[in-house]
Amino acid sequence: MDDPTGLGALALRRAMDVGRLTAAALMEATLARIARVNPGLNAIVALRDPAALRAEAAAADRVPVAARGPLHGLPMAVKDLVGVAGIRSTWGSPILADNVPAQDDMLAARLRAAGAILIGKTNTPEFGLGSHSYNPVHGVTGNPYAPERTAGGSSGGAAAALAARMLALADGSDMMGSLRNPAGWCNVYGFRPTYGRVPVDPVGDTFLHQLATDGPMARSIEDLALLLEVLAVPDPRLPHGRPSEPFLAALDRPAGRLRIGWLGDWGAAWPMENGILSLCRNALDDFPDATVEDVPPPFAAARLWDSWTTLRSWAVAARLGVFHADAGRRALLKPEAIWEIERGLSFSAMQVHRASVVRSEWNAVAAGLFQRFDLLALPVAQVWPFPKGWDWPKSVAGRAMDTYHRWMEVVVPASLLGLPTLAAPVGFGPQGLPMGVQLIGPRGADAAVLRAGQAWHRATDWPGRVPPAGVA
């Protein structure tokens, strides 16, 4: 077989099962591509010893077809916010620069159990804070379509590795657009599942903080569904779990006539760089078998933002407060992390309660919208991929940004409610930079959102437009 790295995960699995491809050959091609492409992008970090990887791939070829898992023989690099046994796992922080876990976190363990070969990590911002993948441990990740620009974040390394054909599948995580923004900016798909769909390790509180979730990233909807089935197996130790579903088989059913509500810039509440709204809105007009309706702002944007930033800072403080409490480690945190932690530590219980009341009110309004629409749609970002030397955009369309994440306000409506959201590519702007749209469904409607994505992918296949030759 010619270079297999351009194939998707399902195609690779089928080729291995019928003997047209071996895991060893796939690993060799993957290592060669990483050696050729990754130095210019810095998407994959902490790459394991090639000899050990070749040995694991050879062992995978000896497993009978009937005993192979759904990800058998697929090289995967795990986002560097997940602990992986035997692989340097830093969370992008100098505090954990030399951390090598003795055991896998749940996500990594599930990938291994499904047959994936874990080759290293994908780059991320420090502790996942910010939608731009740079940190003092591994450096900055570039965009395969414009390497001098950002790949987004916090799953920027994952998205760039997919777009550059170094990986066929990747895991991402998403609190405030962390897999939606990189997917849109790297011309691939990212899926934020309904909160609770993908379990995490039951460590610490498992009831209160419902903002972040892991999810799959890929170049096709079928591959998204494949990885989601591996990750979305409920764990009885967690209170918000959902039953397993056959997401891949669900794609065989037609999406049906779709009603899409376009929310745009939320009635000019959010500044947008030129060309983003028109590209995304025009793309929706091409959505197969769908009607699109422009929707006025259904809720006060300022109230959503206040609720979100309170609950987010509270969650960040709960997670990272242990580092802040130690003066030596606090000095190693980036300013944005310190700001979030100190803000979260300052809140009273009633402030958090009031923020959750606003979230509850928005949930009731959103439920009404989903009586009228199957999907709600928004751009994945308010800016085009910016120069990778920046830390974050200080202004958007002439409006100053008052926090390090204000320029990503467009992702808040879905994040606040934990709604299933597909980041789908919609093409390229005048500078050749990719952009995507968020397709948001009601809670629990993950399969329906993926079916809509499958209809879009079959009609467009934007990820099939590979990065320029010589770049990736």
Tab-separated table of C-alpha atoms in Angstrom:
chain	number	residue	atom	x	y	z
A	1	MET	CA	0.000	0.000	0.000
A	2	ASP	CA	1.140	3.549	-0.733
A	3	ASP	CA	1.572	5.964	2.183
A	4	PRO	CA	-1.323	5.028	4.499
A	5	THR	CA	-1.145	8.150	6.666
A	6	GLY	CA	-3.729	9.930	4.542
A	7	LEU	CA	-6.384	7.332	5.367
A	8	GLY	CA	-8.915	7.613	8.169
A	9	ALA	CA	-9.081	5.324	11.171
A	10	LEU	CA	-11.836	3.044	9.881
A	11	ALA	CA	-10.118	2.651	6.520
A	12	LEU	CA	-6.854	1.763	8.259
A	13	ARG	CA	-8.575	-0.788	10.481
A	14	ARG	CA	-10.276	-2.443	7.515
A	15	ALA	CA	-7.005	-2.584	5.590
A	16	MET	CA	-5.278	-4.258	8.538
A	17	ASP	CA	-8.081	-6.759	9.044
A	18	VAL	CA	-7.958	-7.959	5.435
A	19	GLY	CA	-4.153	-8.064	5.328
A	20	ARG	CA	-3.600	-5.124	2.947
A	21	LEU	CA	-1.733	-3.240	5.682
A	22	THR	CA	0.153	-4.203	8.819
A	23	ALA	CA	0.400	-2.272	12.052
A	24	ALA	CA	4.161	-2.352	11.602
A	25	ALA	CA	3.942	-0.690	8.183
A	26	LEU	CA	1.517	1.894	9.509
A	27	MET	CA	3.814	2.694	12.420
A	28	GLU	CA	6.783	3.054	10.080
A	29	ALA	CA	4.837	5.440	7.835
A	30	THR	CA	3.590	7.390	10.857
A	31	LEU	CA	7.073	7.819	12.320
A	32	ALA	CA	8.401	8.920	8.936
A	33	ARG	CA	5.654	11.498	8.556
A	34	ILE	CA	6.161	12.837	12.067
A	35	ALA	CA	9.901	13.168	11.404
A	36	ARG	CA	9.183	15.085	8.210
A	37	VAL	CA	6.292	17.303	9.296
A	38	ASN	CA	6.297	17.746	13.057
A	39	PRO	CA	9.465	19.884	13.351
A	40	GLY	CA	7.668	22.693	11.513
A	41	LEU	CA	4.466	22.389	13.549
A	42	ASN	CA	5.330	21.072	17.030
A	43	ALA	CA	2.004	19.282	17.357
A	44	ILE	CA	3.267	15.983	18.810
A	45	VAL	CA	5.468	16.131	21.906
A	46	ALA	CA	7.061	13.536	24.194
A	47	LEU	CA	7.368	11.068	21.313
A	48	ARG	CA	8.352	7.621	22.554
A	49	ASP	CA	11.406	5.665	21.453
A	50	PRO	CA	10.811	4.506	17.849
A	51	ALA	CA	12.280	1.074	18.528
A	52	ALA	CA	9.758	0.439	21.290
A	53	LEU	CA	6.924	1.621	19.054
A	54	ARG	CA	8.030	-0.648	16.232
A	55	ALA	CA	8.078	-3.588	18.649
A	56	GLU	CA	4.541	-2.810	19.858
A	57	ALA	CA	3.298	-2.572	16.279
A	58	ALA	CA	4.901	-5.908	15.392
A	59	ALA	CA	3.213	-7.486	18.417
A	60	ALA	CA	-0.121	-6.019	17.311
A	61	ASP	CA	0.204	-7.814	13.977
A	62	ARG	CA	0.315	-11.137	15.814
A	63	VAL	CA	-3.110	-10.593	17.417
A	64	PRO	CA	-5.825	-12.620	15.614
A	65	VAL	CA	-8.369	-10.495	13.776
A	66	ALA	CA	-11.215	-11.818	15.933
A	67	ALA	CA	-9.449	-10.621	19.088
A	68	ARG	CA	-8.676	-7.095	17.887
A	69	GLY	CA	-10.196	-4.027	19.477
A	70	PRO	CA	-11.848	-1.158	17.602
A	71	LEU	CA	-8.638	0.918	17.552
A	72	HIS	CA	-6.289	-2.001	16.931
A	73	GLY	CA	-2.856	-0.972	15.674
A	74	LEU	CA	-3.690	2.735	15.318
A	75	PRO	CA	-0.925	5.097	16.455
A	76	MET	CA	-2.401	7.729	18.779
A	77	ALA	CA	-0.870	10.616	20.691
A	78	VAL	CA	-2.825	11.612	23.804
A	79	LYS	CA	-3.533	15.227	24.693
A	80	ASP	CA	-1.038	16.430	27.292
A	81	LEU	CA	-3.778	17.027	29.846
A	82	VAL	CA	-4.093	13.257	30.338
A	83	GLY	CA	-1.736	11.123	32.375
A	84	VAL	CA	-0.236	8.252	30.372
A	85	ALA	CA	1.831	5.543	31.989
A	86	GLY	CA	5.471	5.699	30.979
A	87	ILE	CA	5.086	8.876	28.891
A	88	ARG	CA	6.084	12.342	30.063
A	89	SER	CA	2.803	14.045	30.969
A	90	THR	CA	3.257	17.715	31.785
A	91	TRP	CA	-0.069	19.552	31.375
A	92	GLY	CA	2.189	22.150	29.679
A	93	SER	CA	3.397	23.297	33.083
A	94	PRO	CA	6.961	23.603	34.407
A	95	ILE	CA	5.544	22.367	37.711
A	96	LEU	CA	5.038	18.958	36.067
A	97	ALA	CA	7.810	19.160	33.477
A	98	ASP	CA	9.385	15.862	34.593
A	99	ASN	CA	6.198	14.002	35.498
A	100	VAL	CA	6.013	10.422	34.169
A	101	PRO	CA	2.900	8.670	35.542
A	102	ALA	CA	3.037	5.085	36.717
A	103	GLN	CA	-0.492	4.392	35.489
A	104	ASP	CA	-2.896	5.602	32.834
A	105	ASP	CA	-5.724	8.009	33.417
A	106	MET	CA	-9.081	6.539	32.372
A	107	LEU	CA	-9.022	7.979	28.844
A	108	ALA	CA	-5.566	6.612	28.060
A	109	ALA	CA	-6.476	3.245	29.568
A	110	ARG	CA	-9.527	3.006	27.321
A	111	LEU	CA	-7.488	3.817	24.226
A	112	ARG	CA	-4.976	1.104	25.122
A	113	ALA	CA	-7.695	-1.433	25.870
A	114	ALA	CA	-9.220	-0.724	22.449
A	115	GLY	CA	-5.897	-1.579	20.789
A	116	ALA	CA	-4.402	1.853	20.109
A	117	ILE	CA	-0.626	2.231	20.299
A	118	LEU	CA	0.137	5.330	22.368
A	119	ILE	CA	3.122	7.044	20.755
A	120	GLY	CA	3.387	10.315	22.705
A	121	LYS	CA	1.366	13.423	23.553
A	122	THR	CA	-0.245	16.308	21.669
A	123	ASN	CA	0.603	19.856	22.681
A	124	THR	CA	-1.654	22.104	24.733
A	125	PRO	CA	-1.504	25.403	26.616
A	126	GLU	CA	-0.495	25.340	30.264
A	127	PHE	CA	-3.183	23.417	32.177
A	128	GLY	CA	-5.410	23.840	29.117
A	129	LEU	CA	-6.053	27.512	29.879
A	130	GLY	CA	-6.503	29.519	26.693
A	131	SER	CA	-7.386	28.737	23.095
A	132	HIS	CA	-3.778	28.880	21.843
A	133	SER	CA	-1.427	25.915	22.313
A	134	TYR	CA	1.802	27.292	23.729
A	135	ASN	CA	3.596	26.581	26.994
A	136	PRO	CA	7.073	26.928	28.528
A	137	VAL	CA	7.710	23.176	28.467
A	138	HIS	CA	7.089	22.246	24.824
A	139	GLY	CA	6.727	25.578	23.017
A	140	VAL	CA	4.051	26.621	20.526
A	141	THR	CA	2.082	24.651	17.934
A	142	GLY	CA	1.650	26.024	14.419
A	143	ASN	CA	-1.272	25.664	12.052
A	144	PRO	CA	-0.727	23.187	9.168
A	145	TYR	CA	-2.451	25.605	6.765
A	146	ALA	CA	-0.294	28.546	7.897
A	147	PRO	CA	2.541	27.429	10.218
A	148	GLU	CA	3.283	30.962	11.398
A	149	ARG	CA	-0.233	31.095	12.893
A	150	THR	CA	-1.898	29.335	15.812
A	151	ALA	CA	-3.570	25.942	15.611
A	152	GLY	CA	-5.886	26.999	18.422
A	153	GLY	CA	-6.297	25.311	21.759
A	154	SER	CA	-6.343	23.781	24.070
A	155	SER	CA	-6.487	20.777	21.719
A	156	GLY	CA	-4.272	22.560	19.188
A	157	GLY	CA	-1.673	19.818	18.991
A	158	ALA	CA	-4.376	17.230	18.343
A	159	ALA	CA	-6.039	19.255	15.585
A	160	ALA	CA	-2.737	20.096	13.884
A	161	ALA	CA	-1.581	16.476	14.007
A	162	LEU	CA	-4.832	15.350	12.379
A	163	ALA	CA	-4.734	17.983	9.658
A	164	ALA	CA	-1.091	17.210	8.902
A	165	ARG	CA	-1.870	13.481	8.600
A	166	MET	CA	0.391	12.523	11.507
A	167	LEU	CA	-2.607	10.903	13.227
A	168	ALA	CA	-5.908	9.485	11.987
A	169	LEU	CA	-7.659	9.974	15.330
A	170	ALA	CA	-7.106	12.198	18.350
A	171	ASP	CA	-8.661	12.857	21.708
A	172	GLY	CA	-9.477	16.391	22.720
A	173	SER	CA	-11.071	18.097	25.685
A	174	ASP	CA	-13.327	21.099	25.815
A	175	MET	CA	-14.283	23.551	28.493
A	176	MET	CA	-14.397	26.816	26.548
A	177	GLY	CA	-14.076	25.711	22.951
A	178	SER	CA	-10.889	23.738	23.473
A	179	LEU	CA	-11.645	21.195	20.762
A	180	ARG	CA	-14.112	23.289	18.751
A	181	ASN	CA	-11.773	26.216	18.063
A	182	PRO	CA	-8.768	24.067	16.979
A	183	ALA	CA	-10.971	21.839	14.827
A	184	GLY	CA	-12.381	24.845	12.987
A	185	TRP	CA	-8.974	26.448	12.608
A	186	CYS	CA	-7.321	23.246	11.347
A	187	ASN	CA	-10.099	22.108	8.973
A	188	VAL	CA	-11.005	18.931	10.889
A	189	TYR	CA	-13.926	17.796	13.048
A	190	GLY	CA	-14.196	18.018	16.816
A	191	PHE	CA	-17.108	16.780	18.881
A	192	ARG	CA	-17.958	18.031	22.348
A	193	PRO	CA	-20.338	15.373	23.734
A	194	THR	CA	-23.204	15.964	26.135
A	195	TYR	CA	-21.700	16.533	29.567
A	196	GLY	CA	-21.347	13.172	31.353
A	197	ARG	CA	-21.292	11.171	28.120
A	198	VAL	CA	-17.528	10.580	28.397
A	199	PRO	CA	-16.495	9.693	31.952
A	200	VAL	CA	-13.310	10.802	33.665
A	201	ASP	CA	-11.403	9.419	36.617
A	202	PRO	CA	-13.600	9.675	39.739
A	203	VAL	CA	-11.165	11.792	41.713
A	204	GLY	CA	-12.300	14.609	43.970
A	205	ASP	CA	-15.726	16.171	43.458
A	206	THR	CA	-17.814	14.502	40.752
A	207	PHE	CA	-21.097	16.393	41.214
A	208	LEU	CA	-20.543	20.152	41.030
A	209	HIS	CA	-18.268	21.047	38.121
A	210	GLN	CA	-20.058	20.349	34.829
A	211	LEU	CA	-18.171	22.544	32.357
A	212	ALA	CA	-15.403	20.449	30.775
A	213	THR	CA	-15.525	17.164	28.894
A	214	ASP	CA	-13.297	14.941	26.786
A	215	GLY	CA	-14.295	14.200	23.203
A	216	PRO	CA	-13.108	12.832	19.840
A	217	MET	CA	-11.418	14.642	16.936
A	218	ALA	CA	-11.001	13.281	13.411
A	219	ARG	CA	-11.143	14.050	9.690
A	220	SER	CA	-14.506	12.306	9.221
A	221	ILE	CA	-17.719	11.858	11.166
A	222	GLU	CA	-17.427	8.069	11.023
A	223	ASP	CA	-14.063	8.230	12.744
A	224	LEU	CA	-15.496	10.610	15.362
A	225	ALA	CA	-18.236	8.086	16.082
A	226	LEU	CA	-15.705	5.237	16.272
A	227	LEU	CA	-13.656	6.993	18.943
A	228	LEU	CA	-16.722	8.233	20.807
A	229	GLU	CA	-17.922	4.647	21.229
A	230	VAL	CA	-14.584	3.781	22.847
A	231	LEU	CA	-14.664	6.750	25.213
A	232	ALA	CA	-18.385	6.956	26.021
A	233	VAL	CA	-18.780	3.885	28.223
A	234	PRO	CA	-20.445	4.862	31.509
A	235	ASP	CA	-18.680	4.447	34.827
A	236	PRO	CA	-21.016	3.706	37.778
A	237	ARG	CA	-18.804	5.746	40.111
A	238	LEU	CA	-19.821	8.972	38.332
A	239	PRO	CA	-23.220	10.628	38.898
A	240	HIS	CA	-23.906	12.222	35.500
A	241	GLY	CA	-23.250	9.261	33.208
A	242	ARG	CA	-25.280	8.256	30.163
A	243	PRO	CA	-25.853	4.831	28.610
A	244	SER	CA	-23.597	3.618	25.815
A	245	GLU	CA	-24.933	4.110	22.287
A	246	PRO	CA	-24.000	2.657	18.876
A	247	PHE	CA	-22.939	6.014	17.446
A	248	LEU	CA	-21.284	4.510	14.375
A	249	ALA	CA	-24.316	2.458	13.364
A	250	ALA	CA	-26.550	5.486	13.981
A	251	LEU	CA	-24.866	7.250	11.050
A	252	ASP	CA	-26.569	4.812	8.673
A	253	ARG	CA	-29.909	6.485	9.386
A	254	PRO	CA	-30.635	9.697	7.447
A	255	ALA	CA	-30.560	12.967	9.342
A	256	GLY	CA	-33.940	13.947	7.906
A	257	ARG	CA	-35.115	17.449	7.174
A	258	LEU	CA	-33.199	19.713	9.568
A	259	ARG	CA	-34.262	23.019	11.066
A	260	ILE	CA	-31.201	25.120	11.906
A	261	GLY	CA	-31.286	28.300	13.963
A	262	TRP	CA	-28.447	30.712	13.125
A	263	LEU	CA	-27.389	32.844	16.106
A	264	GLY	CA	-24.510	34.629	14.351
A	265	ASP	CA	-22.871	37.250	16.549
A	266	TRP	CA	-25.711	37.182	19.105
A	267	GLY	CA	-27.176	40.451	17.915
A	268	ALA	CA	-23.770	42.181	17.631
A	269	ALA	CA	-22.964	41.328	21.262
A	270	TRP	CA	-19.760	39.610	20.154
A	271	PRO	CA	-17.259	41.329	17.850
A	272	MET	CA	-16.206	39.241	14.857
A	273	GLU	CA	-13.351	39.702	12.412
A	274	ASN	CA	-14.331	40.397	8.826
A	275	GLY	CA	-15.522	37.473	6.759
A	276	ILE	CA	-16.286	34.977	9.532
A	277	LEU	CA	-20.027	35.549	9.766
A	278	SER	CA	-20.570	35.553	6.016
A	279	LEU	CA	-18.503	32.411	5.448
A	280	CYS	CA	-20.332	30.475	8.164
A	281	ARG	CA	-23.820	31.733	7.296
A	282	ASN	CA	-23.369	31.093	3.571
A	283	ALA	CA	-22.125	27.591	4.328
A	284	LEU	CA	-25.314	26.817	6.212
A	285	ASP	CA	-27.320	27.727	3.129
A	286	ASP	CA	-25.553	24.804	1.431
A	287	PHE	CA	-26.473	22.349	4.193
A	288	PRO	CA	-28.263	19.432	2.515
A	289	ASP	CA	-31.979	19.052	3.224
A	290	ALA	CA	-32.122	21.851	5.777
A	291	THR	CA	-33.881	25.140	6.379
A	292	VAL	CA	-31.947	27.901	8.127
A	293	GLU	CA	-33.545	30.712	10.090
A	294	ASP	CA	-31.783	33.744	11.554
A	295	VAL	CA	-32.561	33.917	15.285
A	296	PRO	CA	-32.427	37.077	17.403
A	297	PRO	CA	-30.477	36.910	20.685
A	298	PRO	CA	-32.490	34.593	22.956
A	299	PHE	CA	-30.760	35.580	26.215
A	300	ALA	CA	-28.685	38.468	27.514
A	301	ALA	CA	-25.063	37.879	26.473
A	302	ALA	CA	-23.736	39.762	29.523
A	303	ARG	CA	-25.619	37.455	31.892
A	304	LEU	CA	-24.247	34.374	30.132
A	305	TRP	CA	-20.724	35.756	30.384
A	306	ASP	CA	-21.016	36.611	34.075
A	307	SER	CA	-22.414	33.174	34.861
A	308	TRP	CA	-19.761	31.451	32.784
A	309	THR	CA	-16.758	33.308	34.168
A	310	THR	CA	-17.910	32.752	37.738
A	311	LEU	CA	-18.429	29.026	37.297
A	312	ARG	CA	-15.243	28.661	35.254
A	313	SER	CA	-12.980	30.470	37.716
A	314	TRP	CA	-14.561	28.516	40.562
A	315	ALA	CA	-13.800	25.249	38.727
A	316	VAL	CA	-10.234	26.300	37.885
A	317	ALA	CA	-9.580	27.302	41.495
A	318	ALA	CA	-10.887	23.948	42.714
A	319	ARG	CA	-8.566	22.110	40.318
A	320	LEU	CA	-5.410	24.210	40.489
A	321	GLY	CA	-5.677	25.808	43.907
A	322	VAL	CA	-3.237	23.270	45.326
A	323	PHE	CA	-0.471	24.734	43.125
A	324	HIS	CA	-1.381	28.295	44.045
A	325	ALA	CA	-1.242	27.500	47.765
A	326	ASP	CA	2.476	26.726	47.529
A	327	ALA	CA	4.537	29.880	46.907
A	328	GLY	CA	7.237	28.058	44.973
A	329	ARG	CA	4.832	26.403	42.581
A	330	ARG	CA	2.673	29.514	42.339
A	331	ALA	CA	5.677	31.341	40.885
A	332	LEU	CA	5.715	28.827	38.027
A	333	LEU	CA	2.078	29.396	37.031
A	334	LYS	CA	1.291	31.669	34.093
A	335	PRO	CA	-0.464	34.957	34.952
A	336	GLU	CA	-3.768	33.848	33.451
A	337	ALA	CA	-3.832	30.775	35.712
A	338	ILE	CA	-3.117	32.873	38.807
A	339	TRP	CA	-5.856	35.319	37.809
A	340	GLU	CA	-8.402	32.514	37.366
A	341	ILE	CA	-7.473	30.800	40.644
A	342	GLU	CA	-7.518	33.937	42.751
A	343	ARG	CA	-10.792	35.003	41.234
A	344	GLY	CA	-12.339	31.607	41.952
A	345	LEU	CA	-11.060	31.605	45.521
A	346	SER	CA	-12.706	34.977	46.129
A	347	PHE	CA	-16.280	33.864	45.408
A	348	SER	CA	-18.832	33.186	48.101
A	349	ALA	CA	-21.121	30.181	47.931
A	350	MET	CA	-24.035	32.473	47.093
A	351	GLN	CA	-22.161	34.041	44.174
A	352	VAL	CA	-21.664	30.592	42.709
A	353	HIS	CA	-25.306	29.779	43.383
A	354	ARG	CA	-26.492	32.896	41.569
A	355	ALA	CA	-24.294	32.026	38.580
A	356	SER	CA	-25.883	28.592	38.448
A	357	VAL	CA	-29.354	30.141	38.619
A	358	VAL	CA	-28.532	32.124	35.468
A	359	ARG	CA	-27.309	28.914	33.852
A	360	SER	CA	-30.623	27.282	34.808
A	361	GLU	CA	-32.587	30.139	33.265
A	362	TRP	CA	-30.597	29.851	30.033
A	363	ASN	CA	-31.252	26.100	30.017
A	364	ALA	CA	-35.001	26.717	30.083
A	365	VAL	CA	-34.750	29.215	27.217
A	366	ALA	CA	-32.555	26.857	25.184
A	367	ALA	CA	-35.064	24.043	25.691
A	368	GLY	CA	-37.675	26.268	24.067
A	369	LEU	CA	-35.388	26.924	21.113
A	370	PHE	CA	-34.951	23.193	20.586
A	371	GLN	CA	-38.714	22.888	20.248
A	372	ARG	CA	-38.352	24.993	17.091
A	373	PHE	CA	-34.931	23.871	15.826
A	374	ASP	CA	-32.985	20.631	15.568
A	375	LEU	CA	-29.674	22.491	15.694
A	376	LEU	CA	-28.426	25.904	16.718
A	377	ALA	CA	-25.431	27.264	14.832
A	378	LEU	CA	-22.599	29.670	15.670
A	379	PRO	CA	-19.059	30.222	14.355
A	380	VAL	CA	-16.361	28.321	16.252
A	381	ALA	CA	-14.368	31.502	16.882
A	382	GLN	CA	-14.605	35.274	16.602
A	383	VAL	CA	-11.188	35.677	14.968
A	384	TRP	CA	-9.180	33.965	12.250
A	385	PRO	CA	-6.073	32.028	13.337
A	386	PHE	CA	-3.721	34.707	14.654
A	387	PRO	CA	0.109	34.873	14.696
A	388	LYS	CA	1.480	32.124	16.902
A	389	GLY	CA	3.826	34.550	18.659
A	390	TRP	CA	0.848	36.198	20.381
A	391	ASP	CA	-0.403	35.034	23.764
A	392	TRP	CA	-4.011	36.004	22.958
A	393	PRO	CA	-5.871	38.651	20.917
A	394	LYS	CA	-6.081	41.921	22.831
A	395	SER	CA	-8.818	43.314	20.581
A	396	VAL	CA	-11.346	41.984	18.094
A	397	ALA	CA	-12.779	44.200	15.356
A	398	GLY	CA	-11.639	47.270	17.288
A	399	ARG	CA	-13.140	46.187	20.600
A	400	ALA	CA	-10.715	45.650	23.500
A	401	MET	CA	-10.752	42.235	25.176
A	402	ASP	CA	-10.810	42.518	28.970
A	403	THR	CA	-9.735	38.927	29.722
A	404	TYR	CA	-7.472	36.338	28.132
A	405	HIS	CA	-10.501	34.368	26.920
A	406	ARG	CA	-13.089	37.037	26.078
A	407	TRP	CA	-12.353	36.597	22.360
A	408	MET	CA	-13.858	33.093	22.612
A	409	GLU	CA	-17.185	34.190	24.093
A	410	VAL	CA	-18.993	32.597	21.132
A	411	VAL	CA	-18.554	29.102	22.619
A	412	VAL	CA	-20.143	29.928	25.982
A	413	PRO	CA	-23.832	29.167	25.207
A	414	ALA	CA	-23.115	25.480	24.536
A	415	SER	CA	-20.413	25.099	27.192
A	416	LEU	CA	-22.559	26.530	29.959
A	417	LEU	CA	-25.228	23.844	29.424
A	418	GLY	CA	-22.995	20.921	28.449
A	419	LEU	CA	-24.736	20.535	25.085
A	420	PRO	CA	-23.505	18.167	22.335
A	421	THR	CA	-21.720	20.314	19.781
A	422	LEU	CA	-19.985	19.446	16.533
A	423	ALA	CA	-17.267	21.744	15.217
A	424	ALA	CA	-17.548	21.315	11.446
A	425	PRO	CA	-15.238	22.943	8.870
A	426	VAL	CA	-16.921	25.320	6.426
A	427	GLY	CA	-14.065	26.389	4.171
A	428	PHE	CA	-11.391	29.055	3.973
A	429	GLY	CA	-11.205	32.815	4.194
A	430	PRO	CA	-9.462	35.137	1.738
A	431	GLN	CA	-6.064	34.488	3.350
A	432	GLY	CA	-6.489	30.735	2.980
A	433	LEU	CA	-7.217	30.286	6.700
A	434	PRO	CA	-9.777	27.667	7.791
A	435	MET	CA	-12.919	28.356	9.778
A	436	GLY	CA	-15.676	26.199	11.226
A	437	VAL	CA	-19.190	26.321	12.586
A	438	GLN	CA	-20.647	24.967	15.813
A	439	LEU	CA	-23.681	22.704	15.317
A	440	ILE	CA	-25.367	22.492	18.726
A	441	GLY	CA	-28.041	19.979	19.679
A	442	PRO	CA	-30.190	19.440	22.771
A	443	ARG	CA	-28.759	17.569	25.729
A	444	GLY	CA	-28.430	13.871	24.964
A	445	ALA	CA	-28.886	14.260	21.199
A	446	ASP	CA	-25.286	13.304	20.397
A	447	ALA	CA	-26.227	10.742	17.753
A	448	ALA	CA	-28.550	13.179	15.986
A	449	VAL	CA	-25.858	15.869	15.890
A	450	LEU	CA	-23.397	13.363	14.422
A	451	ARG	CA	-25.941	12.308	11.782
A	452	ALA	CA	-26.302	15.939	10.743
A	453	GLY	CA	-22.521	16.159	10.596
A	454	GLN	CA	-22.412	13.087	8.386
A	455	ALA	CA	-24.790	14.746	5.925
A	456	TRP	CA	-22.536	17.820	5.890
A	457	HIS	CA	-19.364	15.756	5.451
A	458	ARG	CA	-20.783	13.761	2.553
A	459	ALA	CA	-21.779	16.989	0.832
A	460	THR	CA	-18.499	18.849	1.391
A	461	ASP	CA	-15.551	16.806	2.786
A	462	TRP	CA	-13.616	19.957	3.651
A	463	PRO	CA	-10.917	17.966	5.527
A	464	GLY	CA	-10.081	16.362	2.177
A	465	ARG	CA	-8.446	19.637	1.203
A	466	VAL	CA	-5.001	18.877	2.570
A	467	PRO	CA	-2.548	21.535	3.779
A	468	PRO	CA	-0.214	23.012	1.169
A	469	ALA	CA	2.614	20.824	-0.117
A	470	GLY	CA	5.819	21.484	1.750
A	471	VAL	CA	3.900	22.704	4.819
A	472	ALA	CA	2.414	19.466	6.046
